[in-house]
Short mmCIF file of C-alpha atoms in Angstrom, two decimals:
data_model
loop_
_atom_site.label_atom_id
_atom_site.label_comp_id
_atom_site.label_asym_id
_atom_site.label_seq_id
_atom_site.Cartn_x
_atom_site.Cartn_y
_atom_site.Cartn_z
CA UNK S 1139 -9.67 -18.79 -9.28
CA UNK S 1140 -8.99 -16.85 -12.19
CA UNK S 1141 -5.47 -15.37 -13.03
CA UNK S 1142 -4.85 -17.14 -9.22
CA UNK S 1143 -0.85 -17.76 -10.58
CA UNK S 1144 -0.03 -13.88 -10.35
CA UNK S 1145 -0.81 -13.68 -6.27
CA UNK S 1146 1.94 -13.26 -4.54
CA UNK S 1147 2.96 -14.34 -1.05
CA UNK S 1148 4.29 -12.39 2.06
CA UNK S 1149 3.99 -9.08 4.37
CA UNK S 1150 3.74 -5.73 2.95
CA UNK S 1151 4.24 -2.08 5.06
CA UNK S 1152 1.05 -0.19 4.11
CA UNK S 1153 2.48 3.20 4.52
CA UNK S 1154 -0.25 5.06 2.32
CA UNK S 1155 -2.98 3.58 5.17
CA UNK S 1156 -4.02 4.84 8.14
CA UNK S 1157 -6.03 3.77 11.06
CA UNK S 1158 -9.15 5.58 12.71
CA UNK S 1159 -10.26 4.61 16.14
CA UNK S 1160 -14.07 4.64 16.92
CA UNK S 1161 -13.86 5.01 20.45
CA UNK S 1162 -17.09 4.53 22.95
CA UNK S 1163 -19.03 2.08 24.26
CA UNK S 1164 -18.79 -1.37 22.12
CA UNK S 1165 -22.48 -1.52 20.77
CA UNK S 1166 -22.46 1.85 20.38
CA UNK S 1167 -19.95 2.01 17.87
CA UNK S 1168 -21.12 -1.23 16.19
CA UNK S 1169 -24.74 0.70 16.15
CA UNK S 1170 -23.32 3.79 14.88
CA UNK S 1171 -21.52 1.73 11.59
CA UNK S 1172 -24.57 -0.71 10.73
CA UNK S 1173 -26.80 2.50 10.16
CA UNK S 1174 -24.11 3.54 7.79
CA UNK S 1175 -21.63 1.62 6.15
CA UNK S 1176 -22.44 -1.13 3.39
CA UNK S 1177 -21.20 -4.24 5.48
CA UNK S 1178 -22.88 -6.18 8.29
CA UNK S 1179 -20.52 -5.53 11.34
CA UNK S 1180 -22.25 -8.10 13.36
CA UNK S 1181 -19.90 -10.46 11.70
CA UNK S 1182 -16.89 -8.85 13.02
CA UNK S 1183 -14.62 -10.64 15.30
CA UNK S 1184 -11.16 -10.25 16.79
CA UNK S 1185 -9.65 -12.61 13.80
CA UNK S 1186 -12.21 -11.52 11.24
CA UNK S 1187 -12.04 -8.20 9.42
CA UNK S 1188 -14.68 -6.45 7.16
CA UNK S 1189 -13.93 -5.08 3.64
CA UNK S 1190 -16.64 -2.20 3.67
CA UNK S 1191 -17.83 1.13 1.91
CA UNK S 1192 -19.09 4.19 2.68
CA UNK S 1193 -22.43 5.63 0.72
CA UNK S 1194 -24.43 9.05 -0.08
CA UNK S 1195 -28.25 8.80 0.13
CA UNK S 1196 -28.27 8.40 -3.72
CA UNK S 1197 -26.21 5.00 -3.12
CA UNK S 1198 -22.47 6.50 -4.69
CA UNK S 1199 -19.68 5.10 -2.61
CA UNK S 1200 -17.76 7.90 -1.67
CA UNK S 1201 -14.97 5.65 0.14
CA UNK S 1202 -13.59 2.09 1.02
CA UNK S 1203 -12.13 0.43 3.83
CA UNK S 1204 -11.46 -2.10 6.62
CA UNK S 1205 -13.28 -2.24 9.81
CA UNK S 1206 -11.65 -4.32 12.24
CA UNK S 1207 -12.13 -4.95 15.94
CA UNK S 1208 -8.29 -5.28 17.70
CA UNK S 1209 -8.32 -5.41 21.36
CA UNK S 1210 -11.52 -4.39 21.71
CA UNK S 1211 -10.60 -1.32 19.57
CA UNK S 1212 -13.18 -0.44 16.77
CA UNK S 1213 -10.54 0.47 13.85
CA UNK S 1214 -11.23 1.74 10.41
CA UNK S 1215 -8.58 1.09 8.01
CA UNK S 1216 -7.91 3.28 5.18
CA UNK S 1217 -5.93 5.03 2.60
CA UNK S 1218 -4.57 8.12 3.91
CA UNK S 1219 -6.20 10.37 1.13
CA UNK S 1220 -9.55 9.41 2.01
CA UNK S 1221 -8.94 9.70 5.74
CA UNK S 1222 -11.16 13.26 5.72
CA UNK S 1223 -13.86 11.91 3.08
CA UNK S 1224 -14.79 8.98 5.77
CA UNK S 1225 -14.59 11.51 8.94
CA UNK S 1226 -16.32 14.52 7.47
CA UNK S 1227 -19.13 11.57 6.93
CA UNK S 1228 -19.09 9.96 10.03
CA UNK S 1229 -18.09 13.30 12.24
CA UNK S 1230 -22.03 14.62 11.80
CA UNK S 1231 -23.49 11.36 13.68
CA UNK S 1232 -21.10 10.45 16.50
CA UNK S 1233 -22.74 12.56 19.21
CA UNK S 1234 -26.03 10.53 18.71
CA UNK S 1235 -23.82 7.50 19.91
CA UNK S 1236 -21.77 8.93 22.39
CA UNK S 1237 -18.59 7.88 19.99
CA UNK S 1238 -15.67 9.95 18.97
CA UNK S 1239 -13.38 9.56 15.60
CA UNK S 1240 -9.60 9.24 16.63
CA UNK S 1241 -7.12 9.06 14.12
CA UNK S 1242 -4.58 6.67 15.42
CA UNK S 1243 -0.48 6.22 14.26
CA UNK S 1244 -0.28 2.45 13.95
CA UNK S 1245 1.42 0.68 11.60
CA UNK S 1246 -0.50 -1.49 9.73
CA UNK S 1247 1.21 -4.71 7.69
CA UNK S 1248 -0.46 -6.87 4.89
CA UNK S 1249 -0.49 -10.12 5.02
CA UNK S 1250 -0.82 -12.31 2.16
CA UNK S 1251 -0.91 -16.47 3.10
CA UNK S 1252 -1.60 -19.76 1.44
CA UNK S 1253 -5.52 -20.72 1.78
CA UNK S 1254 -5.16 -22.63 4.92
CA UNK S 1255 -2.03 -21.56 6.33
CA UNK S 1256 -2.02 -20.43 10.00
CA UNK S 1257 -2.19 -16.60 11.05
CA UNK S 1258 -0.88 -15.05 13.66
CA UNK S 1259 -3.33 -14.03 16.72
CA UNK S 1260 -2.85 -10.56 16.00
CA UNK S 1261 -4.06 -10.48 12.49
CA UNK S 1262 -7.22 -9.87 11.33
CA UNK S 1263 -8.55 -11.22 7.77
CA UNK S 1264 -10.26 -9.99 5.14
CA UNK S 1265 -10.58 -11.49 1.99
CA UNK S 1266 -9.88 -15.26 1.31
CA UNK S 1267 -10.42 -17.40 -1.88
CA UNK S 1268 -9.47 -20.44 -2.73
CA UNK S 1269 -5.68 -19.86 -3.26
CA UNK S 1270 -5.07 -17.28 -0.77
CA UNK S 1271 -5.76 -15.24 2.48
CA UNK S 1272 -5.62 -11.67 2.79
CA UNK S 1273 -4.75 -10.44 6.46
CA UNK S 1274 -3.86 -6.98 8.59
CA UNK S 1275 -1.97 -6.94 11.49
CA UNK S 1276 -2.00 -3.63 13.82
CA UNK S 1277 1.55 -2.82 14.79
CA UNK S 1278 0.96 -0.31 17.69
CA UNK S 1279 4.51 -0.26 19.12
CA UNK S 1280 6.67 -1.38 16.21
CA UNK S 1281 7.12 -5.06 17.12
CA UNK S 1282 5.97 -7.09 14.54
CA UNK S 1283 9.00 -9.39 13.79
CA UNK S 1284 7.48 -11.96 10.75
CA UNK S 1285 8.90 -14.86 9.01
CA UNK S 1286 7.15 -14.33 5.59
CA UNK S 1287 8.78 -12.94 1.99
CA UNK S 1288 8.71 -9.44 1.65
CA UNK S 1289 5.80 -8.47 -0.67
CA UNK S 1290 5.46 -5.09 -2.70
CA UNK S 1291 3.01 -2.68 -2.11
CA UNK S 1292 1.75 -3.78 -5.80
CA UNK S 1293 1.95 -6.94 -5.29
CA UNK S 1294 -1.02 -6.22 -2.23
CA UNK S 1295 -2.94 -4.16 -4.93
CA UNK S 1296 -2.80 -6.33 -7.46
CA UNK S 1297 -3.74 -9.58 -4.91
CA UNK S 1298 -6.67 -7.27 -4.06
CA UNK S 1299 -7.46 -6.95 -8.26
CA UNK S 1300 -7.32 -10.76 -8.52
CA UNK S 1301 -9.80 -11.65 -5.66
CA UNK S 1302 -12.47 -9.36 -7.17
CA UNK S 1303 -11.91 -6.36 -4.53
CA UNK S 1304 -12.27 -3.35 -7.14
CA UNK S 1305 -11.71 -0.23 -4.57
CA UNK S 1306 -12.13 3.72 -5.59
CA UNK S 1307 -9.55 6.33 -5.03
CA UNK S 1308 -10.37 9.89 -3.75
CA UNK S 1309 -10.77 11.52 -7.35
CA UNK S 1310 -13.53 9.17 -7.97
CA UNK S 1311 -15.64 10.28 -5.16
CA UNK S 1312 -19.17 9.71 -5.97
CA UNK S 1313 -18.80 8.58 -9.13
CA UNK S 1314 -20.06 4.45 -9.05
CA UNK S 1315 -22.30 2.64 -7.46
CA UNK S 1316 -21.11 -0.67 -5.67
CA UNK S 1317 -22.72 -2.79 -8.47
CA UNK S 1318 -20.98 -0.40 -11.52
CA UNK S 1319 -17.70 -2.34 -9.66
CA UNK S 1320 -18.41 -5.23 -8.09
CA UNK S 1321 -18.61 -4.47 -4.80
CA UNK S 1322 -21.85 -5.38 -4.59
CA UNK S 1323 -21.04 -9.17 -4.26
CA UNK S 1324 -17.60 -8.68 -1.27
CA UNK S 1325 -18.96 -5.13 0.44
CA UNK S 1326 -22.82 -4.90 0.42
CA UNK S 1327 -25.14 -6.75 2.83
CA UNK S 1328 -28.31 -7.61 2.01
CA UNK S 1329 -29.57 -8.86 4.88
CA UNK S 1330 -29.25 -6.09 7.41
CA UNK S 1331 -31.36 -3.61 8.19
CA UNK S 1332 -31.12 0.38 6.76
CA UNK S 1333 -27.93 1.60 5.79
CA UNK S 1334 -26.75 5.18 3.87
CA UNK S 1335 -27.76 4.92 0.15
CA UNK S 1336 -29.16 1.08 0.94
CA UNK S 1337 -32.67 1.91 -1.05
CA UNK S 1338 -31.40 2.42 -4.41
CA UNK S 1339 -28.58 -0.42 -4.02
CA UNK S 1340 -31.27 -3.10 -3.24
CA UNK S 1341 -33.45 -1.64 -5.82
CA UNK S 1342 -29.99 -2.11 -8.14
CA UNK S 1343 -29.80 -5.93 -6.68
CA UNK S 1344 -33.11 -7.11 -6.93
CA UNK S 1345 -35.02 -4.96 -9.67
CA UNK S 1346 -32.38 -3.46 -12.05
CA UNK S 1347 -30.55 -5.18 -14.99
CA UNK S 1348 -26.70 -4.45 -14.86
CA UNK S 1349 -25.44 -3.49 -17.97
CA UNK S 1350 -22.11 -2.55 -16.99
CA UNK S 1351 -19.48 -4.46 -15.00
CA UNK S 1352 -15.70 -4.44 -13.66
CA UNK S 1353 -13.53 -7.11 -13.97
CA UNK S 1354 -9.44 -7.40 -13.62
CA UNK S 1355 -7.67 -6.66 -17.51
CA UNK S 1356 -3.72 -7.77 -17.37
CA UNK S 1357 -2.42 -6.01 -20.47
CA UNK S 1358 0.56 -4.92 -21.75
CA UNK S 1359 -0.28 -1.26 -22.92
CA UNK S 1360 -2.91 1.22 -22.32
CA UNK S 1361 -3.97 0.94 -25.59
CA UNK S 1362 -5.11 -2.60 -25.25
CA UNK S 1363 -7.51 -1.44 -22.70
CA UNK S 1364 -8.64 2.08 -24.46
CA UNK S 1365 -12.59 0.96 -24.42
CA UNK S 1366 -12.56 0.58 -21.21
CA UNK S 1367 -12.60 3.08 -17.64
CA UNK S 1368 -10.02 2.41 -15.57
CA UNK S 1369 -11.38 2.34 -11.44
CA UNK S 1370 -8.88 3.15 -8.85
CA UNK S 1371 -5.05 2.76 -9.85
CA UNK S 1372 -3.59 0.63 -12.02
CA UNK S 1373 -0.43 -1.88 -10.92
CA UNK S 1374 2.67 -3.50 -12.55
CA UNK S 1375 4.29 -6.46 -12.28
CA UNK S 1376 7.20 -8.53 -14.42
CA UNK S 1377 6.08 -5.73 -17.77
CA UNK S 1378 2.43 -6.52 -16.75
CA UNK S 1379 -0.55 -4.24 -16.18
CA UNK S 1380 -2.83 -5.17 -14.35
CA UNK S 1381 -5.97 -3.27 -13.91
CA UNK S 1382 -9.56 -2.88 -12.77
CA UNK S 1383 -11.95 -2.15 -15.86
CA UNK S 1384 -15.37 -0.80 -16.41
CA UNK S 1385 -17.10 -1.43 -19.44
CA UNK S 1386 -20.14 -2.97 -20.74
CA UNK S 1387 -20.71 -6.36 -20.01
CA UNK S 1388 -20.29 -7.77 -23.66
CA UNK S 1389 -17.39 -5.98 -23.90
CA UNK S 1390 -15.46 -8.63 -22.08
CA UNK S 1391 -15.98 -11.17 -24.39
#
């Protein structure tokens, strides 16, 4: 995996995320966020998270998050400053399900493991590669007591950056579609039925030709990087910056 030697290992407080409980009956809530969000939730599982996004009709992701069934609890995990974006969304469809939108205090650690090495039963992946596993656990009463390294909240971003998980932060509201970033290939599925904005991202997929294309840039100085738009924040590490760049696809090269 490329640029796999700058992941870093450990457990992380995620103080800038928050969780949202979905709470109704189980199928209704999983009916409720395949009609809307870019992921296939049938794939969810107690010990197997979702990296997703929220769409308009014209396919612009307005936010990103986690969905993650924990005890039977439908949560959505997300950055507090996009809390509102993904409830005044959602807010306008839960009576058709008979599901409320309950924002929740947990604590929520990251996890970030050795490909291979053993979670806990609490935590929930959600992106792997071949060097390492990305986890959440939901710490509801302030328990969780773990053995791992202490890992900086940029040290999480920037694991995120190296797997190829580009997100968007609340200024850039409707401003890319998931292919502009690549979240096309981790947070789109293709295979379920109708979803917000899913006409004009298939078109994207199967008839359009992507000229443009983000892809992680560790640099040293803004200037090195000038050419280029910079999605979401930008992360440093050991006099390094690393960050998520949009630009043309020769312009890589």
């Amino acid at each position: 995996m490329v640029n796999s030697e700058f992941i870093k290992y450990g457990a992380v407080n995620l103080e800038d995320i928050t969780a949202i409980h979905l709470n109704g009956d189980f199928d209704s809530v999983l009916n409720l966020l395949q009609g809307q969000v870019t992921s296939d939730c049938t794939l969810i599982s107690e010990q197997i998270g979702q990296i997703s996004s929220l769409c308009n009709e014209k396919g612009f992701i307005l936010c990103n998050f986690e969905i993650i069934v924990d005890q039977n609890e439908w949560l959505i995990i997300i950055e507090k400053a996009s809390k509102d974006i993904f409830l005044d969304e959602i807010t306008k469809f839960l009576p058709f399900y008979k599901v409320s939108a309950e924002p929740v205090s947990y604590k929520v650690i990251g996890l970030s493991r050795k490909k291979g090495e053993p979670m806990l039963p609490q935590e929930h992946l959600i992106l792997s590669s071949d060097k390492a596993s990305l986890s959440m656990l939901i710490d509801k009463k302030d328990e969780f007591r773990g053995d791992l390294d202490s890992l900086s909240h940029d040290g999480w971003a920037i694991n995120r950056k190296i797997m190829n998980d580009h997100q968007i932060i609340s200024e850039e509201i409707g401003k890319y579609r998931p292919h502009e970033i690549g979240q096309h290939v981790n947070r789109v599925s293709f295979n379920k039925g109708c979803f917000k904005g899913q006409e004009i991202i298939a078109r994207m997929e199967y008839l359009g030709k992507l000229k443009k294309e983000t892809k992680l840039i560790i640099h040293s100085s803004f200037d090195d990087v000038s050419k280029f738009t910079i999605i979401g924040k930008s992360y440093h590490d050991n006099k390094k910056i690393f960050s998520s760049c949009l630009g043309k696809i020769d312009s890589f090269s």
